Tab-separated table of C-alpha atoms in Angstrom:
chain	number	residue	atom	x	y	z
X	694	MET	CA	-0.015	-0.014	0.004
X	695	LYS	CA	1.430	3.332	-1.060
X	696	THR	CA	0.241	6.769	-0.537
X	697	VAL	CA	0.727	9.248	-3.509
X	698	MET	CA	0.253	12.939	-2.626
X	699	GLY	CA	-0.604	15.399	-5.378
X	700	ILE	CA	-0.239	19.070	-4.785
X	701	ASP	CA	-1.285	22.078	-6.855
X	702	PRO	CA	0.515	24.910	-5.132
X	703	GLY	CA	-0.586	28.453	-4.663
X	704	SER	CA	-0.215	31.127	-1.791
X	705	ILE	CA	-4.051	31.858	-1.887
X	706	ARG	CA	-5.438	28.293	-2.529
X	707	LEU	CA	-3.345	25.178	-2.506
X	708	GLY	CA	-4.942	22.028	-3.541
X	709	PHE	CA	-4.064	18.696	-2.179
X	710	ALA	CA	-4.864	14.915	-2.722
X	711	LEU	CA	-3.774	11.703	-0.982
X	712	LEU	CA	-4.494	8.520	-2.911
X	713	GLU	CA	-3.959	5.049	-1.484
X	714	VAL	CA	-2.623	2.733	-4.095
X	715	SER	CA	-2.417	-1.074	-3.894
X	716	GLY	CA	-2.013	-3.981	-6.237
X	717	SER	CA	-0.685	-3.432	-9.675
X	718	GLY	CA	-1.568	-3.928	-13.443
X	719	LEU	CA	-5.314	-4.905	-13.926
X	720	ARG	CA	-5.519	-5.456	-10.114
X	721	GLN	CA	-4.293	-2.033	-9.243
X	722	HIS	CA	-6.703	-0.373	-6.797
X	723	ILE	CA	-6.727	3.452	-6.133
X	724	LYS	CA	-8.592	5.114	-3.439
X	725	ALA	CA	-9.018	8.587	-2.533
X	726	LYS	CA	-7.854	8.897	1.205
X	727	ASN	CA	-8.095	12.676	1.549
X	728	PHE	CA	-8.316	15.694	-0.768
X	729	GLY	CA	-9.202	19.364	-0.461
X	730	ILE	CA	-7.500	22.784	-0.289
X	731	ILE	CA	-5.490	24.854	2.096
X	732	GLU	CA	-6.738	28.442	2.109
X	733	PRO	CA	-4.761	30.739	4.359
X	734	GLY	CA	-7.463	33.316	4.164
X	735	CYS	CA	-7.209	36.977	3.734
X	736	ALA	CA	-3.934	37.319	5.554
X	737	GLU	CA	-1.256	39.194	3.438
X	738	PHE	CA	1.335	37.278	1.318
X	739	ASN	CA	4.167	36.726	3.993
X	740	GLU	CA	1.697	35.541	6.617
X	741	ARG	CA	0.045	33.184	4.205
X	742	LEU	CA	3.387	31.462	3.517
X	743	GLY	CA	3.765	30.922	7.425
X	744	ILE	CA	0.256	29.359	7.482
X	745	LEU	CA	0.944	27.157	4.524
X	746	LEU	CA	4.308	25.891	5.993
X	747	THR	CA	2.335	24.830	9.130
X	748	GLU	CA	-0.485	23.170	7.297
X	749	LEU	CA	1.762	21.368	4.846
X	750	HIS	CA	3.932	20.004	7.691
X	751	GLY	CA	0.694	18.721	9.299
X	752	LEU	CA	-0.348	17.110	5.974
X	753	PHE	CA	2.891	15.283	5.349
X	754	GLU	CA	3.032	14.206	8.906
X	755	LYS	CA	-0.496	12.838	9.026
X	756	HIS	CA	-0.444	11.019	5.659
X	757	LYS	CA	3.293	9.933	5.362
X	758	PRO	CA	3.089	9.956	1.468
X	759	SER	CA	5.558	7.758	-0.366
X	760	ALA	CA	5.771	9.957	-3.407
X	761	LEU	CA	4.791	13.680	-4.322
X	762	SER	CA	3.428	14.567	-7.552
X	763	ILE	CA	3.653	18.143	-8.657
X	764	GLU	CA	3.251	20.155	-11.721
X	765	ARG	CA	6.278	21.028	-13.837
X	766	VAL	CA	5.675	24.723	-14.461
X	767	PHE	CA	6.101	26.239	-17.995
X	768	LEU	CA	6.988	29.795	-17.205
X	769	GLY	CA	4.482	32.331	-18.623
X	770	LYS	CA	4.871	35.972	-19.018
X	771	ASN	CA	3.428	37.226	-15.695
X	772	VAL	CA	6.717	37.426	-13.808
X	773	ASP	CA	5.101	38.587	-10.620
X	774	SER	CA	2.625	35.641	-10.414
X	775	VAL	CA	5.536	33.229	-11.306
X	776	PHE	CA	7.536	34.756	-8.424
X	777	LYS	CA	4.677	34.244	-5.890
X	778	LEU	CA	3.978	30.710	-7.129
X	779	GLY	CA	7.626	29.877	-6.534
X	780	HIS	CA	7.430	30.983	-2.920
X	781	ALA	CA	4.565	28.425	-2.300
X	782	ARG	CA	5.927	25.752	-4.551
X	783	GLY	CA	9.255	25.948	-2.752
X	784	LEU	CA	7.579	25.026	0.626
X	785	VAL	CA	6.044	21.864	-0.809
X	786	ILE	CA	9.162	20.819	-2.432
X	787	ALA	CA	11.496	21.626	0.460
X	788	ILE	CA	9.319	19.600	2.857
X	789	ALA	CA	9.174	16.601	0.572
X	790	SER	CA	12.799	16.779	0.028
X	791	GLN	CA	13.723	17.158	3.590
X	792	LEU	CA	11.663	14.006	4.478
X	793	GLY	CA	13.417	12.077	1.625
X	794	ILE	CA	10.196	11.751	-0.312
X	795	PRO	CA	10.659	11.275	-4.070
X	796	ILE	CA	9.233	14.020	-6.171
X	797	PHE	CA	7.885	13.480	-9.653
X	798	GLU	CA	7.105	16.586	-11.716
X	799	TYR	CA	4.621	16.286	-14.587
X	800	ALA	CA	3.627	18.834	-17.311
X	801	ALA	CA	-0.149	19.771	-17.174
X	802	ARG	CA	-0.423	18.166	-20.755
X	803	GLU	CA	1.116	14.895	-19.542
X	804	VAL	CA	-1.426	14.758	-16.655
X	805	LYS	CA	-4.426	15.658	-18.779
X	806	LYS	CA	-3.248	13.020	-21.342
X	807	GLY	CA	-2.760	10.521	-18.515
X	808	VAL	CA	-6.172	10.954	-16.904
X	809	THR	CA	-8.338	11.803	-19.920
X	810	GLY	CA	-6.557	10.402	-22.901
X	811	SER	CA	-6.021	13.868	-24.390
X	812	GLY	CA	-3.326	16.396	-23.644
X	813	ALA	CA	-5.774	19.112	-24.737
X	814	ALA	CA	-8.625	18.273	-22.484
X	815	ASP	CA	-10.189	21.234	-20.574
X	816	LYS	CA	-10.811	21.639	-16.944
X	817	ALA	CA	-14.367	20.116	-16.921
X	818	GLN	CA	-13.184	17.030	-18.713
X	819	VAL	CA	-10.250	16.512	-16.393
X	820	GLN	CA	-12.738	16.731	-13.639
X	821	VAL	CA	-15.172	14.232	-15.026
X	822	CYS	CA	-12.481	11.700	-15.795
X	823	VAL	CA	-10.734	12.042	-12.373
X	824	LEU	CA	-14.110	11.754	-10.454
X	825	SER	CA	-15.242	8.786	-12.410
X	826	GLN	CA	-11.957	6.880	-11.912
X	827	LEU	CA	-11.750	7.578	-8.309
X	828	LYS	CA	-15.480	7.038	-7.931
X	829	LEU	CA	-16.051	10.510	-6.184
X	830	ARG	CA	-18.735	13.012	-6.275
X	831	PRO	CA	-17.839	16.661	-6.984
X	832	VAL	CA	-17.703	17.628	-3.359
X	833	LEU	CA	-14.937	17.871	-0.779
X	834	PRO	CA	-15.137	15.590	2.306
X	835	SER	CA	-16.593	18.752	4.064
X	836	GLY	CA	-19.482	18.875	1.557
X	837	ARG	CA	-18.329	21.906	-0.151
X	838	ALA	CA	-18.159	21.987	-3.930
X	839	LEU	CA	-14.938	20.682	-5.308
X	840	PRO	CA	-12.513	23.552	-6.073
X	841	SER	CA	-10.551	23.089	-9.314
X	842	ASP	CA	-7.247	23.217	-7.284
X	843	ALA	CA	-8.220	20.047	-5.545
X	844	THR	CA	-9.253	18.417	-8.713
X	845	ASP	CA	-5.872	19.204	-10.164
X	846	ALA	CA	-4.145	17.799	-7.127
X	847	LEU	CA	-6.202	14.652	-7.405
X	848	ALA	CA	-5.348	14.341	-11.236
X	849	LEU	CA	-1.609	14.809	-10.385
X	850	ALA	CA	-1.805	12.033	-7.858
X	851	LEU	CA	-3.897	9.783	-10.040
X	852	HIS	CA	-1.541	10.208	-12.983
X	853	HIS	CA	1.467	9.273	-10.944
X	854	ALA	CA	-0.402	6.359	-9.130
X	855	ARG	CA	-1.303	4.904	-12.715
X	856	LEU	CA	2.290	5.005	-13.948
X	857	LEU	CA	3.271	2.848	-10.796
X	858	SER	CA	1.094	-0.041	-12.020
R	216	MET	CA	19.433	43.380	23.296
R	217	LYS	CA	17.753	42.518	19.829
R	218	THR	CA	18.980	40.146	17.297
R	219	VAL	CA	18.466	41.165	13.697
R	220	MET	CA	18.658	38.585	10.959
R	221	GLY	CA	19.558	39.654	7.339
R	222	ILE	CA	19.058	37.081	4.646
R	223	ASP	CA	20.027	37.246	0.778
R	224	PRO	CA	18.207	34.151	-0.388
R	225	GLY	CA	19.433	31.924	-3.247
R	226	SER	CA	19.010	28.206	-3.839
R	227	ILE	CA	22.638	27.771	-4.683
R	228	ARG	CA	24.122	30.253	-2.084
R	229	LEU	CA	22.038	31.833	0.645
R	230	GLY	CA	23.798	34.718	2.575
R	231	PHE	CA	22.869	35.167	6.250
R	232	ALA	CA	23.912	37.626	8.957
R	233	LEU	CA	22.998	37.918	12.788
R	234	LEU	CA	23.511	41.279	14.292
R	235	GLU	CA	23.201	42.047	18.037
R	236	VAL	CA	21.776	45.569	18.605
R	237	SER	CA	21.693	47.246	22.044
R	238	GLY	CA	21.130	50.903	23.155
R	239	SER	CA	19.784	53.445	20.758
R	240	GLY	CA	20.506	56.734	19.253
R	241	LEU	CA	24.325	57.662	19.656
R	242	ARG	CA	24.542	54.870	22.179
R	243	GLN	CA	23.499	52.309	19.753
R	244	HIS	CA	25.876	49.353	19.711
R	245	ILE	CA	25.794	46.691	16.861
R	246	LYS	CA	27.822	43.629	16.859
R	247	ALA	CA	28.036	40.820	14.159
R	248	LYS	CA	27.151	37.785	16.130
R	249	ASN	CA	27.269	35.292	13.262
R	250	PHE	CA	27.216	35.524	9.425
R	251	GLY	CA	28.127	33.480	6.562
R	252	ILE	CA	26.525	31.458	3.635
R	253	ILE	CA	24.554	28.206	3.286
R	254	GLU	CA	25.725	26.252	0.295
R	255	PRO	CA	23.565	23.142	-0.353
R	256	GLY	CA	26.389	21.828	-2.746
R	257	CYS	CA	25.989	20.191	-6.044
R	258	ALA	CA	22.802	18.452	-5.333
R	259	GLU	CA	19.914	19.173	-7.822
R	260	PHE	CA	17.448	22.102	-7.243
R	261	ASN	CA	14.664	20.168	-5.405
R	262	GLU	CA	17.213	18.464	-3.014
R	263	ARG	CA	18.951	21.847	-2.401
R	264	LEU	CA	15.520	23.305	-1.140
R	265	GLY	CA	15.290	20.426	1.372
R	266	ILE	CA	18.790	21.178	2.735
R	267	LEU	CA	18.031	24.910	2.879
R	268	LEU	CA	14.912	24.293	4.918
R	269	THR	CA	16.839	22.128	7.383
R	270	GLU	CA	19.712	24.690	7.733
R	271	LEU	CA	17.382	27.698	7.929
R	272	HIS	CA	15.286	25.931	10.728
R	273	GLY	CA	18.640	25.447	12.531
R	274	LEU	CA	19.643	29.250	12.181
R	275	PHE	CA	16.313	30.494	13.367
R	276	GLU	CA	16.337	27.931	16.304
R	277	LYS	CA	19.776	28.833	17.322
R	278	HIS	CA	19.693	32.547	17.029
R	279	LYS	CA	16.022	33.323	17.745
R	280	PRO	CA	16.110	36.636	15.654
R	281	SER	CA	13.633	39.288	16.758
R	282	ALA	CA	13.398	40.627	13.174
R	283	LEU	CA	14.176	39.559	9.592
R	284	SER	CA	15.467	41.904	6.994
R	285	ILE	CA	15.230	40.730	3.458
R	286	GLU	CA	15.420	42.296	-0.030
R	287	ARG	CA	12.257	43.538	-1.544
R	288	VAL	CA	12.934	42.124	-5.116
R	289	PHE	CA	12.122	44.114	-8.278
R	290	LEU	CA	11.369	41.604	-10.887
R	291	GLY	CA	13.725	41.477	-13.750
R	292	LYS	CA	13.200	39.739	-17.155
R	293	ASN	CA	14.765	36.324	-16.423
R	294	VAL	CA	11.374	34.502	-15.344
R	295	ASP	CA	13.312	31.246	-14.766
R	296	SER	CA	15.697	32.670	-12.164
R	297	VAL	CA	12.987	34.733	-10.631
R	298	PHE	CA	10.891	31.497	-10.201
R	299	LYS	CA	13.877	29.701	-8.500
R	300	LEU	CA	14.610	32.649	-6.317
R	301	GLY	CA	11.013	32.432	-5.334
R	302	HIS	CA	11.297	28.953	-4.018
R	303	ALA	CA	14.224	29.866	-1.789
R	304	ARG	CA	12.847	33.129	-0.593
R	305	GLY	CA	9.531	31.478	0.253
R	306	LEU	CA	11.238	29.221	2.755
R	307	VAL	CA	12.861	32.017	4.655
R	308	ILE	CA	9.726	34.118	4.785
R	309	ALA	CA	7.422	31.214	5.684
R	310	ILE	CA	9.673	30.121	8.677
R	311	ALA	CA	9.813	33.776	9.950
R	312	SER	CA	6.095	34.111	9.438
R	313	GLN	CA	5.599	30.742	11.203
R	314	LEU	CA	7.577	31.768	14.200
R	315	GLY	CA	5.769	35.103	14.451
R	316	ILE	CA	8.929	37.191	13.558
R	317	PRO	CA	8.293	40.567	11.946
R	318	ILE	CA	9.564	40.760	8.406
R	319	PHE	CA	11.089	43.882	6.920
R	320	GLU	CA	11.532	44.176	3.196
R	321	TYR	CA	13.965	46.685	1.727
R	322	ALA	CA	14.810	47.474	-1.903
R	323	ALA	CA	18.507	47.148	-2.792
R	324	ARG	CA	18.749	50.963	-3.315
R	325	GLU	CA	17.396	51.835	0.154
R	326	VAL	CA	19.963	49.416	1.697
R	327	LYS	CA	22.889	50.730	-0.343
R	328	LYS	CA	21.754	54.309	0.702
R	329	GLY	CA	21.418	53.213	4.312
R	330	VAL	CA	24.786	51.750	4.826
R	331	THR	CA	26.837	53.746	2.231
R	332	GLY	CA	24.972	57.114	2.013
R	333	SER	CA	24.320	56.511	-1.875
R	334	GLY	CA	21.766	54.269	-3.435
R	335	ALA	CA	24.048	53.805	-6.500
R	336	ALA	CA	26.888	52.453	-4.601
R	337	ASP	CA	28.532	49.282	-6.132
R	338	LYS	CA	29.306	46.015	-4.324
R	339	ALA	CA	32.811	46.926	-3.310
R	340	GLN	CA	31.767	50.113	-1.829
R	341	VAL	CA	28.816	48.332	0.293
R	342	GLN	CA	31.435	45.890	1.463
R	343	VAL	CA	33.869	48.594	2.725
R	344	CYS	CA	31.139	50.401	4.580
R	345	VAL	CA	29.563	47.197	6.162
R	346	LEU	CA	32.862	45.950	7.273
R	347	SER	CA	34.037	49.194	8.621
R	348	GLN	CA	30.829	49.948	10.430
R	349	LEU	CA	30.875	46.361	11.946
R	350	LYS	CA	34.588	46.469	12.592
R	351	LEU	CA	34.880	43.242	10.679
R	352	ARG	CA	37.681	41.827	8.215
R	353	PRO	CA	36.598	40.503	4.869
R	354	VAL	CA	36.553	36.967	5.958
R	355	LEU	CA	33.993	34.491	7.239
R	356	PRO	CA	34.248	33.256	10.846
R	357	SER	CA	35.739	30.048	9.149
R	358	GLY	CA	38.432	32.112	7.667
R	359	ARG	CA	37.256	31.873	4.073
R	360	ALA	CA	37.010	34.987	2.147
R	361	LEU	CA	33.782	36.761	2.469
R	362	PRO	CA	31.256	36.064	-0.221
R	363	SER	CA	29.079	38.918	-1.627
R	364	ASP	CA	25.994	37.012	-0.449
R	365	ALA	CA	27.210	37.264	3.136
R	366	THR	CA	28.079	40.884	2.640
R	367	ASP	CA	24.483	41.422	1.272
R	368	ALA	CA	22.945	39.814	4.282
R	369	LEU	CA	25.178	41.830	6.681
R	370	ALA	CA	24.028	45.048	4.888
R	371	LEU	CA	20.386	44.047	5.131
R	372	ALA	CA	20.684	43.448	8.837
R	373	LEU	CA	22.799	46.571	9.399
R	374	HIS	CA	20.359	48.752	7.452
R	375	HIS	CA	17.583	47.547	9.705
R	376	ALA	CA	19.358	47.823	12.937
R	377	ARG	CA	20.252	51.408	12.070
R	378	LEU	CA	16.491	52.223	11.618
R	379	LEU	CA	15.779	50.856	15.105
R	380	SER	CA	17.884	53.499	16.742
């Protein structure tokens, strides 16, 4: 039994997913153990990073993932948002690395292709495929509607889990 | 007695400085307690972040700074280096924020003006002024020649310390 963690980092909203993976090949079984978002609220940027660090430490400690799946970012033109994303992404990678957890980086296109069959799938198609493969409804365990950051984290973890089989 | 920490973040080489500040006004006394660089070595980027996180936790724990002084970055055109810098800078800010340590961000120009009198001072001028004000020789406590990242961290901490008086 392995636990794959998927993270869609962001300083305003960070999506996470933990999938339990057992068996292999046709008998591979993947079950969503936990997923959701961390929202540091309306605090200012520096303070949000402190909250993220605390929450991420808690998540890694609770679920002890055996692998982290995270998006390989292709850098766009908005330097400011890339810089801020880097701050949040750095925390995730540093904690995984500090704990000796292997890190797997996938381009968005690879993940889409892996979970839907098409690298050009849109967000709605990704959600439908992820939910159907994991037999989930489009709500968080809390009952709240599933945010796209959590779906992206589920997709990252699912894509990695499939490659294990 | 206050301890001001200055950090010049980077994932290859991170400069740090700890200054002890006592008294105020003309009787303000500033003493370099520790300064240097953290070099995660030739490990790849993700691994370096894990090493930085561990080393930074140690530095904060050992010196218990009462304030962090860090450069406010004006974003240049190299998106890739800005993204990587963000990863390392995020760790420093997240740890300080998690520990409730106030964070002060200064533009490079402000720091140069503060420690040399001119916002257009070059690196050599900054080093001369910082070393003379802190009565230091251009070597690390280890005896190695002072790297510019450590000088920048000393300048950041010194600039903040002067504003306290």
